[in-house]
CSV table of C-alpha atoms in Angstrom, one decimal:
chain,number,residue,atom,x,y,z
C,1,UNK,CA,-7.2,-93.1,6.4
C,2,UNK,CA,-9.5,-95.6,5.1
C,3,UNK,CA,-13.1,-95.4,4.3
C,4,UNK,CA,-15.4,-98.2,4.4
C,5,UNK,CA,-16.0,-98.1,0.9
C,6,UNK,CA,-12.5,-99.0,-0.1
C,7,UNK,CA,-13.2,-102.0,1.8
C,8,UNK,CA,-16.2,-103.3,-0.6
C,9,UNK,CA,-13.9,-103.1,-3.7
C,10,UNK,CA,-12.0,-106.0,-4.7
C,11,UNK,CA,-8.1,-106.1,-5.9
C,12,UNK,CA,-9.3,-106.3,-9.7
C,13,UNK,CA,-11.8,-103.2,-8.9
C,14,UNK,CA,-8.7,-101.2,-7.8
C,15,UNK,CA,-6.7,-102.5,-11.1
C,16,UNK,CA,-9.7,-101.6,-13.5
C,17,UNK,CA,-9.7,-98.0,-11.6
C,18,UNK,CA,-6.2,-97.6,-12.3
C,19,UNK,CA,-6.3,-98.7,-15.5
C,20,UNK,CA,-8.8,-96.1,-16.6
C,21,UNK,CA,-6.8,-93.5,-14.9
C,22,UNK,CA,-4.1,-94.5,-17.0
C,23,UNK,CA,-6.1,-94.5,-20.0
C,24,UNK,CA,-7.8,-91.0,-19.3
C,25,UNK,CA,-4.7,-89.5,-18.2
C,26,UNK,CA,-2.9,-90.7,-21.2
C,27,UNK,CA,-5.8,-89.2,-23.7
C,28,UNK,CA,-5.4,-86.0,-21.9
C,29,UNK,CA,-1.9,-85.7,-22.6
C,30,UNK,CA,-2.1,-86.6,-26.1
C,31,UNK,CA,-4.6,-83.9,-26.7
C,32,UNK,CA,-2.6,-81.4,-25.1
C,33,UNK,CA,0.6,-82.8,-26.9
C,34,UNK,CA,-1.7,-81.8,-30.1
C,35,UNK,CA,-2.4,-78.4,-28.9
C,36,UNK,CA,1.5,-78.2,-28.4
C,37,UNK,CA,1.9,-79.5,-31.7
C,38,UNK,CA,-0.3,-76.6,-33.0
C,39,UNK,CA,2.1,-74.2,-31.7
C,40,UNK,CA,5.2,-75.9,-32.7
C,41,UNK,CA,7.0,-73.0,-34.1
C,42,UNK,CA,6.5,-70.9,-31.3
C,43,UNK,CA,7.3,-73.7,-29.0
C,44,UNK,CA,10.7,-74.6,-30.2
C,45,UNK,CA,11.9,-71.5,-31.5
C,46,UNK,CA,10.9,-69.1,-28.6
C,47,UNK,CA,10.7,-71.3,-25.9
C,48,UNK,CA,12.8,-74.6,-26.2
C,49,UNK,CA,15.7,-72.6,-27.6
C,50,UNK,CA,15.1,-69.3,-26.0
C,51,UNK,CA,17.9,-70.0,-23.2
C,52,UNK,CA,20.4,-70.4,-26.2
C,53,UNK,CA,20.4,-67.0,-27.2
C,54,UNK,CA,22.0,-64.2,-25.2
C,55,UNK,CA,18.8,-62.1,-25.1
C,56,UNK,CA,17.1,-64.4,-23.2
C,57,UNK,CA,15.2,-62.9,-20.4
C,58,UNK,CA,17.1,-64.6,-17.6
C,59,UNK,CA,20.5,-63.3,-18.8
C,60,UNK,CA,19.4,-59.6,-19.4
C,61,UNK,CA,17.8,-59.4,-15.9
C,62,UNK,CA,21.0,-60.7,-14.0
C,63,UNK,CA,23.2,-58.3,-16.1
C,64,UNK,CA,20.9,-55.5,-14.9
C,65,UNK,CA,21.2,-57.1,-11.5
C,66,UNK,CA,25.1,-57.2,-11.7
C,67,UNK,CA,25.1,-53.6,-12.4
C,68,UNK,CA,22.6,-52.6,-9.6
C,69,UNK,CA,24.5,-54.6,-7.0
C,70,UNK,CA,27.8,-52.8,-8.4
C,71,UNK,CA,29.3,-56.2,-9.9
C,72,UNK,CA,29.8,-54.2,-13.4
C,73,UNK,CA,29.7,-56.8,-16.3
C,74,UNK,CA,30.7,-60.1,-14.1
C,75,UNK,CA,27.5,-62.1,-15.0
C,76,UNK,CA,26.6,-60.2,-18.1
C,77,UNK,CA,26.3,-62.7,-21.2
C,78,UNK,CA,27.0,-61.2,-24.5
C,79,UNK,CA,27.2,-64.4,-26.8
C,80,UNK,CA,27.1,-68.0,-26.6
C,81,UNK,CA,29.6,-69.8,-27.9
C,82,UNK,CA,28.2,-73.1,-29.0
C,83,UNK,CA,26.1,-74.5,-31.8
C,84,UNK,CA,23.5,-77.1,-31.4
C,85,UNK,CA,23.8,-79.8,-34.2
C,86,UNK,CA,21.6,-83.0,-35.3
C,87,UNK,CA,23.7,-86.0,-35.5
C,88,UNK,CA,20.9,-88.7,-36.3
C,89,UNK,CA,18.7,-89.0,-39.3
C,90,UNK,CA,15.5,-89.2,-36.8
C,91,UNK,CA,16.8,-87.0,-34.4
C,92,UNK,CA,14.7,-83.9,-35.1
C,93,UNK,CA,11.4,-86.0,-35.3
C,94,UNK,CA,12.1,-87.7,-32.1
C,95,UNK,CA,12.8,-84.4,-30.5
C,96,UNK,CA,9.4,-83.0,-32.2
C,97,UNK,CA,7.5,-85.9,-30.8
C,98,UNK,CA,8.8,-86.0,-27.3
C,99,UNK,CA,8.6,-82.5,-26.5
C,100,UNK,CA,5.2,-82.1,-27.7
C,101,UNK,CA,4.5,-85.0,-25.4
C,102,UNK,CA,6.4,-83.4,-22.5
C,103,UNK,CA,4.5,-80.0,-22.9
C,104,UNK,CA,1.3,-82.4,-23.4
C,105,UNK,CA,2.1,-83.8,-19.8
C,106,UNK,CA,2.9,-80.2,-18.3
C,107,UNK,CA,-0.3,-78.9,-19.7
C,108,UNK,CA,-2.6,-81.8,-18.4
C,109,UNK,CA,-1.1,-82.2,-15.0
C,110,UNK,CA,-4.0,-80.6,-13.3
C,111,UNK,CA,-6.4,-82.9,-14.9
C,112,UNK,CA,-4.0,-86.0,-14.1
C,113,UNK,CA,-3.9,-84.7,-10.4
C,114,UNK,CA,-7.9,-84.7,-10.6
C,115,UNK,CA,-7.8,-88.7,-11.8
C,116,UNK,CA,-5.2,-89.5,-9.3
C,117,UNK,CA,-7.6,-87.9,-6.4
C,118,UNK,CA,-10.3,-89.7,-7.7
C,119,UNK,CA,-8.6,-92.9,-7.5
C,120,UNK,CA,-7.6,-92.2,-3.6
C,121,UNK,CA,-10.9,-90.6,-2.6
C,122,UNK,CA,-12.3,-94.0,-1.7
C,123,UNK,CA,-9.7,-94.3,1.0
C,124,UNK,CA,-10.1,-91.2,2.5
C,125,UNK,CA,-12.6,-89.8,5.2
C,126,UNK,CA,-15.4,-88.1,4.1
C,127,UNK,CA,-14.3,-84.5,5.5
C,128,UNK,CA,-11.0,-85.2,3.5
C,129,UNK,CA,-12.7,-85.8,0.2
C,130,UNK,CA,-14.1,-81.9,0.5
C,131,UNK,CA,-10.4,-80.8,0.0
C,132,UNK,CA,-10.2,-82.1,-3.5
C,133,UNK,CA,-10.1,-78.7,-5.0
C,134,UNK,CA,-7.6,-77.3,-2.7
C,135,UNK,CA,-5.1,-80.6,-3.3
C,136,UNK,CA,-5.8,-80.1,-7.2
C,137,UNK,CA,-4.9,-76.1,-7.0
C,138,UNK,CA,-2.0,-76.0,-4.7
C,139,UNK,CA,-0.3,-79.3,-6.3
C,140,UNK,CA,-0.7,-77.7,-9.8
C,141,UNK,CA,0.3,-74.4,-8.6
C,142,UNK,CA,3.6,-75.6,-7.2
C,143,UNK,CA,4.2,-77.9,-10.2
C,144,UNK,CA,4.0,-74.9,-12.8
C,145,UNK,CA,6.1,-72.6,-10.4
C,146,UNK,CA,8.7,-75.5,-10.4
C,147,UNK,CA,8.3,-75.8,-14.1
C,148,UNK,CA,9.0,-71.8,-14.5
C,149,UNK,CA,11.7,-72.0,-12.1
C,150,UNK,CA,13.5,-75.0,-14.1
C,151,UNK,CA,12.7,-73.0,-17.4
C,152,UNK,CA,14.1,-69.4,-16.0
C,153,UNK,CA,16.9,-70.3,-13.7
C,154,UNK,CA,18.0,-73.7,-13.7
C,155,UNK,CA,17.9,-74.2,-17.7
C,156,UNK,CA,20.0,-70.9,-18.3
C,157,UNK,CA,22.5,-71.3,-15.7
C,158,UNK,CA,23.1,-74.7,-16.9
C,159,UNK,CA,23.5,-73.5,-20.2
C,160,UNK,CA,25.4,-70.6,-19.5
C,161,UNK,CA,28.0,-72.8,-17.4
C,162,UNK,CA,28.5,-75.3,-20.0
C,163,UNK,CA,28.7,-72.9,-22.9
C,164,UNK,CA,31.6,-71.0,-21.0
C,165,UNK,CA,33.3,-73.6,-19.3
C,166,UNK,CA,36.5,-74.7,-21.4
C,167,UNK,CA,39.5,-76.9,-20.6
C,168,UNK,CA,41.4,-75.2,-23.8
C,169,UNK,CA,40.6,-72.4,-26.2
C,170,UNK,CA,41.3,-75.0,-29.0
C,171,UNK,CA,38.1,-77.2,-28.3
C,172,UNK,CA,34.9,-75.9,-29.6
C,173,UNK,CA,31.5,-76.4,-27.8
C,174,UNK,CA,29.3,-78.3,-30.3
C,175,UNK,CA,26.3,-79.9,-28.7
C,176,UNK,CA,24.2,-82.7,-29.8
C,177,UNK,CA,20.4,-81.7,-30.0
C,178,UNK,CA,19.6,-85.0,-27.9
C,179,UNK,CA,22.1,-83.8,-25.0
C,180,UNK,CA,20.5,-80.2,-25.1
C,181,UNK,CA,16.9,-81.5,-25.2
C,182,UNK,CA,17.8,-84.0,-22.5
C,183,UNK,CA,18.8,-81.3,-20.2
C,184,UNK,CA,15.6,-79.2,-20.9
C,185,UNK,CA,13.4,-82.1,-20.0
C,186,UNK,CA,15.3,-83.2,-17.1
C,187,UNK,CA,15.8,-79.6,-15.6
C,188,UNK,CA,11.6,-78.8,-16.4
C,189,UNK,CA,10.3,-82.1,-14.8
C,190,UNK,CA,12.9,-82.4,-11.9
C,191,UNK,CA,12.1,-78.7,-10.9
C,192,UNK,CA,8.4,-79.0,-11.2
C,193,UNK,CA,8.2,-82.4,-9.0
C,194,UNK,CA,10.6,-81.2,-6.5
C,195,UNK,CA,8.5,-78.1,-6.0
C,196,UNK,CA,5.8,-80.8,-5.2
C,197,UNK,CA,7.8,-82.0,-2.0
C,198,UNK,CA,5.4,-80.2,0.3
C,199,UNK,CA,2.4,-82.3,-1.0
C,200,UNK,CA,4.5,-85.5,-1.0
C,201,UNK,CA,5.6,-84.9,2.8
C,202,UNK,CA,1.7,-84.0,3.6
C,203,UNK,CA,0.9,-87.5,2.7
C,204,UNK,CA,3.9,-89.1,3.9
C,205,UNK,CA,3.6,-87.6,7.2
C,206,UNK,CA,-0.2,-88.3,7.3
C,207,UNK,CA,0.8,-92.1,6.7
C,208,UNK,CA,3.3,-92.1,9.5
C,209,UNK,CA,6.4,-92.7,7.0
C,210,UNK,CA,7.8,-89.1,7.7
C,211,UNK,CA,8.1,-87.1,11.0
C,212,UNK,CA,9.2,-83.6,11.5
C,213,UNK,CA,12.0,-84.6,13.6
C,214,UNK,CA,13.3,-86.9,10.7
C,215,UNK,CA,12.9,-83.9,8.5
C,216,UNK,CA,14.9,-81.7,10.8
C,217,UNK,CA,17.7,-84.1,11.5
C,218,UNK,CA,18.4,-84.3,7.8
C,219,UNK,CA,18.2,-80.3,7.3
C,220,UNK,CA,22.1,-79.9,7.5
C,221,UNK,CA,22.3,-82.6,4.8
C,222,UNK,CA,19.7,-81.0,2.6
C,223,UNK,CA,21.4,-77.8,2.5
C,224,UNK,CA,24.5,-79.3,1.6
C,225,UNK,CA,22.7,-81.0,-1.4
C,226,UNK,CA,21.1,-77.8,-2.3
C,227,UNK,CA,24.4,-75.8,-2.5
C,228,UNK,CA,25.9,-78.4,-4.4
C,229,UNK,CA,23.5,-78.6,-7.1
C,230,UNK,CA,23.1,-74.7,-7.1
C,231,UNK,CA,26.9,-74.9,-7.4
C,232,UNK,CA,26.9,-77.2,-10.4
C,233,UNK,CA,24.4,-75.5,-12.4
C,234,UNK,CA,25.2,-71.8,-12.0
C,235,UNK,CA,28.6,-69.9,-13.0
C,236,UNK,CA,31.2,-69.4,-10.3
C,237,UNK,CA,29.5,-66.4,-8.5
C,238,UNK,CA,27.6,-66.0,-5.1
C,239,UNK,CA,24.6,-64.1,-6.8
C,240,UNK,CA,23.9,-66.8,-9.2
C,241,UNK,CA,24.5,-69.7,-6.5
C,242,UNK,CA,21.8,-67.8,-4.1
C,243,UNK,CA,19.0,-67.2,-6.5
C,244,UNK,CA,19.1,-71.2,-7.3
C,245,UNK,CA,19.8,-72.2,-3.9
C,246,UNK,CA,17.2,-69.9,-1.9
C,247,UNK,CA,13.7,-71.4,-3.6
C,248,UNK,CA,14.8,-74.6,-3.1
C,249,UNK,CA,15.7,-74.3,0.7
C,250,UNK,CA,12.5,-72.5,1.2
C,251,UNK,CA,10.6,-75.4,-0.4
C,252,UNK,CA,12.2,-77.8,2.2
C,253,UNK,CA,11.6,-75.6,4.9
C,254,UNK,CA,7.8,-75.4,4.0
C,255,UNK,CA,8.1,-79.3,3.8
C,256,UNK,CA,9.2,-79.2,7.4
C,257,UNK,CA,6.2,-76.9,8.6
C,258,UNK,CA,3.9,-79.0,6.8
C,259,UNK,CA,4.9,-82.0,8.4
C,260,UNK,CA,4.6,-80.2,12.1
C,261,UNK,CA,1.2,-79.3,11.1
C,262,UNK,CA,-0.1,-82.9,10.0
C,263,UNK,CA,1.9,-84.5,12.8
C,264,UNK,CA,-0.1,-82.4,15.5
C,265,UNK,CA,-3.4,-82.7,13.5
C,266,UNK,CA,-3.0,-86.6,13.6
C,267,UNK,CA,-2.0,-86.6,16.9
C,268,UNK,CA,-5.2,-84.7,18.1
C,269,UNK,CA,-7.4,-87.1,16.2
């Protein structure tokens, strides 16, 4: 995977390129964070706190789905029995800043990928460099699909579970702002990065660090892990758990397919 140009660069040259990659990426994140700031009212009221309302799209859709499948009102949500409160003086300020930065990172992700590609391109063959647009397009698409999955599936399922779970009617749910925002950040980033698994497997297979047999061997463990995650973040019903588990399993299977394709291509070369 090496190119002659990379041998002409010293270690300090690589560090200098990495430094400018981080600088330009940081600037891009700050610019997109300012864009998020300009739409902060919509961002917080409609997007971030949207899953805390019973009329959120996911809850309405699942309710209609339960009716069509004959489950009556089994997964319909009519209220959210909890409140979110701020318990620290600087809490809302910190949340405002960090959520703008988070959405700045999400919006600037394609540009960050472009910077990463420019950084690793000296180590690629000439024919591999031609795939820059394909790499950025599919990596960005998978990341955004993961973020959408996290927002419309993982977050509302998690909110619904913790809101309805109770050990006693005498205990009221009053969640802190930090805990809710932490769950939102983790769900969005974890889902977005998990959907990057096929891209990661592509490069790991190309480097010889992962093989199709390795992925097939650990498939059963991945299935168990996915089902456990689905059971944790969803209400105790089969429909919700299936909706969460299937996309994650498909991503893993797609990673195996990509690993097989890359392994065959490397073998032929």
